[in-house]
Coordinates of C-alpha atoms and ligand atoms in Angstrom, one line a residue:
X38 CA 0.4 0.2 0.0
X39 CA 1.0 3.6 -0.2
X40 CA 0.0 5.3 2.6
X41 CA 0.2 9.2 3.0
X42 CA 0.6 10.9 6.5
X43 CA -0.1 14.3 7.8
X44 CA 0.0 16.3 10.6
X45 CA -2.7 19.5 10.9
X46 CA -3.3 21.9 14.0
X47 CA -1.3 23.2 17.0
X48 CA 1.5 20.9 16.7
X49 CA 2.9 18.8 19.6
X50 CA 6.2 17.0 20.6
X51 CA 5.7 13.7 19.6
X52 CA 4.7 14.2 16.0
X53 CA 7.3 12.9 14.1
X54 CA 7.7 9.7 17.0
X55 CA 4.7 8.9 15.3
X56 CA 5.6 9.6 11.7
X57 CA 8.6 6.8 12.7
X58 CA 6.8 4.3 13.9
X59 CA 4.3 4.0 11.2
X60 CA 7.2 4.2 8.7
X61 CA 9.2 1.9 10.4
X62 CA 6.2 -0.2 11.2
X63 CA 4.9 0.2 7.6
X64 CA 8.4 -0.4 5.5
X65 CA 9.4 -3.5 7.8
X66 CA 6.0 -5.8 8.5
X67 CA 4.2 -4.6 4.9
X68 CA 6.7 -3.2 2.7
X69 CA 4.5 0.0 2.6
X70 CA 5.3 3.0 0.5
X71 CA 4.8 6.3 2.4
X72 CA 4.9 10.0 1.8
X73 CA 4.4 13.2 3.6
X74 CA 1.6 16.3 2.9
X75 CA 3.0 19.4 3.8
X76 CA 0.9 21.8 6.4
X77 CA -1.2 19.0 7.4
X78 CA -4.8 19.1 5.2
X79 CA -3.2 21.9 3.2
X80 CA -0.9 19.8 1.2
X81 CA -3.9 17.1 0.8
X82 CA -6.0 20.0 -0.9
X83 CA -3.1 21.3 -2.8
X84 CA -1.9 17.8 -3.8
X85 CA 1.7 18.9 -2.0
X86 CA 3.5 15.4 -0.8
X87 CA 6.8 14.2 -0.3
X88 CA 8.0 10.9 -0.6
X89 CA 9.5 9.3 3.2
X90 CA 11.9 6.4 3.0
X91 CA 13.2 4.6 5.8
X92 CA 16.3 6.6 5.9
X93 CA 14.1 9.5 6.2
X94 CA 12.8 8.9 10.1
X95 CA 16.1 7.8 11.4
X96 CA 16.4 9.5 14.8
X97 CA 13.5 11.2 14.3
X98 CA 11.6 10.2 18.1
X99 CA 13.5 12.7 19.5
X100 CA 13.1 16.0 17.3
X101 CA 10.1 18.3 18.6
X102 CA 8.0 19.9 16.0
X103 CA 6.9 17.8 13.1
X104 CA 8.9 17.3 9.8
X105 CA 5.6 17.9 7.8
X106 CA 4.5 21.0 8.8
X107 CA 1.2 21.8 9.7
X108 CA -1.5 24.1 9.3
X109 CA -5.0 24.7 10.5
X110 CA -6.6 24.4 6.9
X111 CA -10.1 22.9 6.5
X112 CA -10.0 20.0 4.0
X113 CA -13.5 21.0 2.6
X114 CA -12.8 24.4 2.0
X115 CA -10.6 25.7 -1.3
X116 CA -10.2 25.0 -4.9
X117 CA -8.8 21.4 -3.9
X118 CA -11.1 20.4 -1.2
X119 CA -14.4 18.7 -0.5
X120 CA -14.1 14.9 -0.9
X121 CA -14.0 14.3 -4.4
X122 CA -11.4 16.5 -5.6
X123 CA -9.4 15.0 -2.7
X124 CA -10.1 11.4 -3.6
X125 CA -9.2 12.4 -7.7
X126 CA -5.7 13.7 -6.3
X127 CA -5.4 10.1 -4.2
X128 CA -6.5 8.2 -7.5
X129 CA -4.4 10.2 -9.4
X130 CA -1.0 9.7 -6.9
X131 CA -1.5 6.1 -6.6
X132 CA -2.1 7.0 -2.4
X133 CA -4.4 3.8 -0.8
X134 CA -5.0 5.7 2.6
X135 CA -4.0 8.6 4.8
X136 CA -3.2 8.8 8.6
X137 CA -4.1 12.2 9.9
X138 CA -2.3 12.9 12.9
X139 CA -3.9 16.1 14.7
X140 CA -6.6 17.1 17.6
X141 CA -10.1 18.0 17.8
X142 CA -10.5 19.7 14.4
X143 CA -8.5 17.5 12.3
X144 CA -10.4 14.3 13.5
X145 CA -13.9 15.9 12.9
X146 CA -12.7 16.4 9.3
X147 CA -11.4 13.0 8.8
X148 CA -14.1 11.7 10.5
X149 CA -16.3 14.0 7.8
X150 CA -14.0 12.2 4.8
X151 CA -14.1 9.2 6.2
X152 CA -18.6 9.0 5.8
X153 CA -17.9 10.4 2.2
X154 CA -15.7 7.1 1.4
X155 CA -12.1 7.9 2.0
X156 CA -9.7 5.6 3.6
X157 CA -8.5 7.6 7.1
X158 CA -7.4 6.5 10.3
X159 CA -6.7 9.0 12.9
X160 CA -3.9 9.4 15.3
X161 CA -5.4 11.5 18.2
X162 CA -2.7 14.5 19.0
X163 CA -3.3 17.4 21.8
X164 CA -0.8 18.7 24.9
X165 CA -3.9 19.8 26.2
X166 CA -5.3 16.6 26.5
X167 CA -8.6 17.2 25.6
X168 CA -9.5 14.8 23.4
X169 CA -12.0 12.3 24.5
X170 CA -11.6 8.3 24.0
X171 CA -7.9 8.6 25.3
X172 CA -6.8 7.7 28.3
X173 CA -3.4 10.5 27.6
X174 CA -2.3 11.9 24.9
X175 CA 1.6 12.4 23.5
X176 CA 2.8 15.7 24.1
X177 CA 1.0 16.1 27.5
X178 CA 3.4 14.2 29.4
X179 CA 6.4 16.6 28.2
X180 CA 4.3 19.8 28.2
X181 CA 3.9 19.1 32.2
X182 CA 7.4 18.4 32.5
X183 CA 8.4 21.9 31.1
X184 CA 5.1 23.7 32.8
X185 CA 6.8 22.1 36.4
X186 CA 10.4 23.1 35.9
X187 CA 9.1 26.7 35.4
X188 CA 7.1 26.2 38.3
X189 CA 9.9 25.4 40.4
X190 CA 11.9 27.9 38.9
X191 CA 9.4 30.7 39.4
X192 CA 9.4 29.6 43.2
X193 CA 12.5 30.7 44.1
X194 CA 12.4 33.8 42.5
X195 CA 8.9 34.4 44.3
X196 CA 10.5 33.0 48.1
X197 CA 13.8 35.5 47.4
X198 CA 11.0 38.8 46.7
X199 CA 8.1 37.4 49.2
X200 CA 6.1 38.2 45.6
X201 CA 3.1 36.1 44.9
X202 CA 3.5 34.7 41.4
X203 CA 0.5 33.7 39.1
X204 CA 1.9 31.5 36.2
X205 CA -0.6 30.8 33.1
X206 CA -0.5 27.9 31.6
X207 CA -2.0 26.0 28.4
X208 CA -5.2 24.9 28.5
X209 CA -7.9 26.4 26.4
X210 CA -10.8 24.2 27.3
X211 CA -9.8 22.0 30.2
X212 CA -7.1 22.4 32.6
X213 CA -5.0 18.8 32.7
X214 CA -1.2 20.8 32.3
X215 CA -2.7 23.3 35.1
X216 CA -3.8 20.6 37.4
X217 CA -0.4 17.8 36.7
X218 CA 1.8 20.9 36.9
X219 CA 0.3 22.2 39.9
X220 CA 0.5 19.4 41.6
X221 CA 4.0 18.3 40.7
X222 CA 5.4 21.7 41.5
X223 CA 3.3 22.1 44.8
X224 CA 1.0 25.0 43.7
X225 CA -0.9 27.0 46.2
X226 CA -3.8 27.1 44.2
X227 CA -4.5 25.6 40.6
X228 CA -7.2 27.4 38.5
X229 CA -8.8 25.7 35.8
X230 CA -11.6 26.2 33.3
X231 CA -13.6 23.7 35.0
X232 CA -13.7 25.0 38.2
X233 CA -14.9 28.7 38.1
X234 CA -13.8 30.5 41.2
X235 CA -14.3 34.0 42.3
X236 CA -11.9 36.8 43.5
X237 CA -12.2 36.3 46.8
X238 CA -11.6 32.6 46.9
X239 CA -8.2 33.0 44.9
X240 CA -7.2 35.8 47.6
X241 CA -8.0 33.6 50.5
X242 CA -6.2 31.1 49.4
X243 CA -3.4 33.6 48.6
X244 CA -3.2 35.5 52.1
X245 CA -3.4 32.0 53.6
X246 CA 0.0 31.3 52.4
X247 CA 1.6 35.0 53.0
X248 CA 0.0 34.2 56.7
X249 CA 2.9 31.2 56.8
X250 CA 5.8 33.0 55.8
X251 CA 5.6 31.6 52.1
X252 CA 5.6 33.0 48.6
X253 CA 2.0 32.3 47.2
X254 CA 2.6 30.4 43.7
X255 CA -0.7 30.2 41.8
X256 CA -0.9 28.6 38.5
X257 CA -3.7 29.0 36.3
X258 CA -4.7 27.2 32.7
X259 CA -5.4 29.9 30.0
X260 CA -9.2 29.3 29.9
X261 CA -10.2 29.7 33.7
X262 CA -12.6 32.7 34.1
X263 CA -13.7 34.0 37.8
X264 CA -17.2 33.4 38.6
X265 CA -17.6 37.0 39.4
X266 CA -17.0 37.7 35.5
X267 CA -17.8 41.2 35.4
X268 CA -14.0 41.8 36.5
X269 CA -12.7 39.1 34.2
X270 CA -14.1 41.0 31.5
X271 CA -13.0 44.0 32.3
X272 CA -9.8 44.0 30.7
X273 CA -9.9 42.1 27.7
X274 CA -13.5 41.7 27.0
X275 CA -15.2 39.1 25.1
X276 CA -14.6 37.3 21.8
X277 CA -16.3 37.1 18.8
X278 CA -18.4 34.3 20.6
X279 CA -19.3 36.1 23.5
X280 CA -16.8 34.0 25.6
X281 CA -14.0 36.1 28.0
X282 CA -10.6 36.5 25.8
X283 CA -7.9 33.8 26.1
X284 CA -4.4 34.3 27.3
X285 CA -3.6 37.1 29.4
X286 CA -5.8 35.9 32.3
X287 CA -2.9 35.7 34.8
X288 CA -2.2 39.3 33.3
X289 CA -5.3 39.9 35.0
X290 CA -5.3 37.9 38.0
X291 CA -2.1 39.5 39.2
X292 CA -2.9 42.7 39.9
X293 CA -6.5 41.7 41.3
X294 CA -4.6 40.0 43.7
X295 CA -2.2 42.6 44.9
X296 CA -5.1 45.2 44.8
X297 CA -6.8 43.1 47.5
X298 CA -4.1 41.8 49.5
X299 CA -1.5 44.0 49.2
X300 CA 1.1 40.9 48.7
X301 CA 3.6 41.8 45.4
X302 CA 2.3 40.0 42.7
X303 CA 4.1 38.9 39.3
X304 CA 2.5 36.9 36.0
X305 CA 4.7 35.1 34.0
X306 CA 2.8 33.6 31.0
X307 CA 4.6 30.1 29.8
X308 CA 2.9 30.2 25.8
X309 CA 4.4 27.8 23.3
X310 CA 7.8 27.2 25.2
X311 CA 4.9 23.8 26.3
X312 CA 4.7 23.3 22.9
X313 CA 8.5 23.0 21.7
X314 CA 11.4 20.7 21.7
X315 CA 12.1 17.4 22.2
X316 CA 9.2 14.8 23.7
X317 CA 9.6 13.0 26.9
X318 CA 10.6 9.7 27.1
X319 CA 7.1 8.5 27.7
X320 CA 5.9 10.6 25.0
X321 CA 8.3 9.3 22.3
X322 CA 7.2 5.6 23.4
X323 CA 3.3 6.5 23.7
X324 CA 4.0 8.6 20.1
X325 CA 5.8 5.8 18.6
X326 CA 3.3 2.9 19.5
X327 CA 0.4 4.9 18.4
X328 CA 2.0 5.5 14.8
X329 CA 2.7 1.4 14.6
X330 CA -0.7 0.8 15.5
X331 CA -2.0 3.2 13.1
X332 CA -0.5 1.3 10.1
X333 CA -2.1 -2.3 12.0
X334 CA -5.7 -0.2 11.4
X335 CA -4.7 0.6 8.0
X336 CA -3.9 -2.9 7.0
X337 CA -6.9 -4.0 9.1
X338 CA -8.9 -1.5 6.3
X339 CA -10.4 0.2 10.0
X340 CA -11.5 3.1 8.1
X341 CA -12.8 6.0 10.7
X342 CA -11.1 4.4 13.4
X343 CA -8.7 6.6 15.8
X344 CA -5.9 4.1 17.6
X345 CA -5.6 5.5 21.4
X346 CA -4.6 4.8 25.0
X347 CA -6.6 2.7 27.2
X348 CA -4.7 1.9 30.5
X349 CA -1.4 0.9 28.9
X350 CA -3.0 -0.7 26.0
X351 CA -3.3 0.7 22.3
X352 CA -6.6 0.0 21.3
X353 CA -8.7 0.9 18.3
X354 CA -11.9 3.0 18.4
X355 CA -13.9 5.1 15.8
X356 CA -13.5 8.6 15.6
X357 CA -17.0 9.2 16.4
X358 CA -16.4 8.3 19.4
X359 CA -13.2 10.8 20.1
X360 CA -14.7 13.9 18.7
X361 CA -17.6 16.3 19.8
X362 CA -16.9 15.4 23.8
X363 CA -13.8 17.0 25.6
X364 CA -11.9 15.0 28.2
X365 CA -12.8 17.1 30.8
X366 CA -10.8 17.3 34.8
X367 CA -13.3 15.7 36.8
X368 CA -14.8 17.1 40.0
X369 CA -12.7 14.2 42.3
X370 CA -9.1 14.9 40.4
X371 CA -10.0 18.7 41.5
X372 CA -11.0 17.8 44.6
X373 CA -7.9 15.8 45.7
X374 CA -6.0 18.8 44.4
X375 CA -7.9 21.5 46.3
X376 CA -6.7 19.9 49.7
X377 CA -3.5 21.0 49.2
X378 CA -4.2 24.5 48.4
X379 CA -4.0 27.9 50.5
Ligands
LIG289 O1 -2.6 22.9 21.0 C1 -3.7 23.7 22.0 C2 -3.1 24.6 22.4 O2 -2.0 24.4 23.0 C3 -3.9 25.4 23.2 O3 -3.8 25.4 24.7 C4 -3.7 26.9 23.2 O4 -4.9 27.6 23.2 C5 -3.4 26.8 21.5 O5 -3.2 25.6 21.3 C6 -2.6 28.2 21.2 O6 -2.4 27.3 19.7 P1 -1.7 28.4 18.4 O7 -1.1 29.4 19.1 O8 -1.0 27.4 18.0 O9 -3.4 29.1 17.9

């Protein structure tokens, strides 16, 4: 078979390890041929791809980013978009199947294309760990590691100055990175989108830390919002969907905390550093296993399926199970962490 690989959406440590796992398994077990579409669905819509040989994936599992490039192109839009055009492009180039590595948007598109008859298998990707039907996604462990190291460093400077530090981590819809890095780094409060809090409650946690002679450290996910929404909106306003604007939450919280508690406060936004660089050993192994399993799914002709981590096993589910619902932090996990706040 000739198999086309693509990486789409925001990048994520481990994408190259998936590509390596798929190519090695495909070549060694099935004598498969591979091409890589450049920049996600954009390469599919434009028929822009390159051959990938076994030697191209040598040493790739430790490399961050994606050798194929990525974009947020919608495959239903543009001149070469839509199932008929894409199928024609695949037929003309003798490409039998696509392995789409991506998050919610990529997999939703993959599902629609599969419903229209295309041969596609999905691999879940998100540092946010917000995809349903997989226990963990590769990239998450690396992001938590990077955030934890940053929190450890911020703690020493906070202690030196007796300041409150508010550190913002990624997590548009869910707070997994905040929860895990906050727990690992011993944060005094963890603020996540699933659990809105009042500014009074946050200040209570911060003051109780100060009263014990410590420097308060608050970890906030970018999608967190205050229950007293007016204050949250007063600085950045609402976005086009009438939701509080994303990002900048730490920048808004730090002055509010300082004003109410009198504790000098600073904010730090970790941003894309959480997505950059080499994947952790755990993510390399997970991504490699998912890449290999995607080849099994292709040879089983399990179109519309997605490979997934269940416990410690790699399984196959339908893409439909993975999209449309978010993998949110359960209340019990937050309550467990909350015991450590203040
Ligand atoms: O990969 C998901 C994510 O990390 C979100 O947490 C964040 O909001 C988003 O990507 C930002 O991505 P970009 O700047 O590439 O649009």
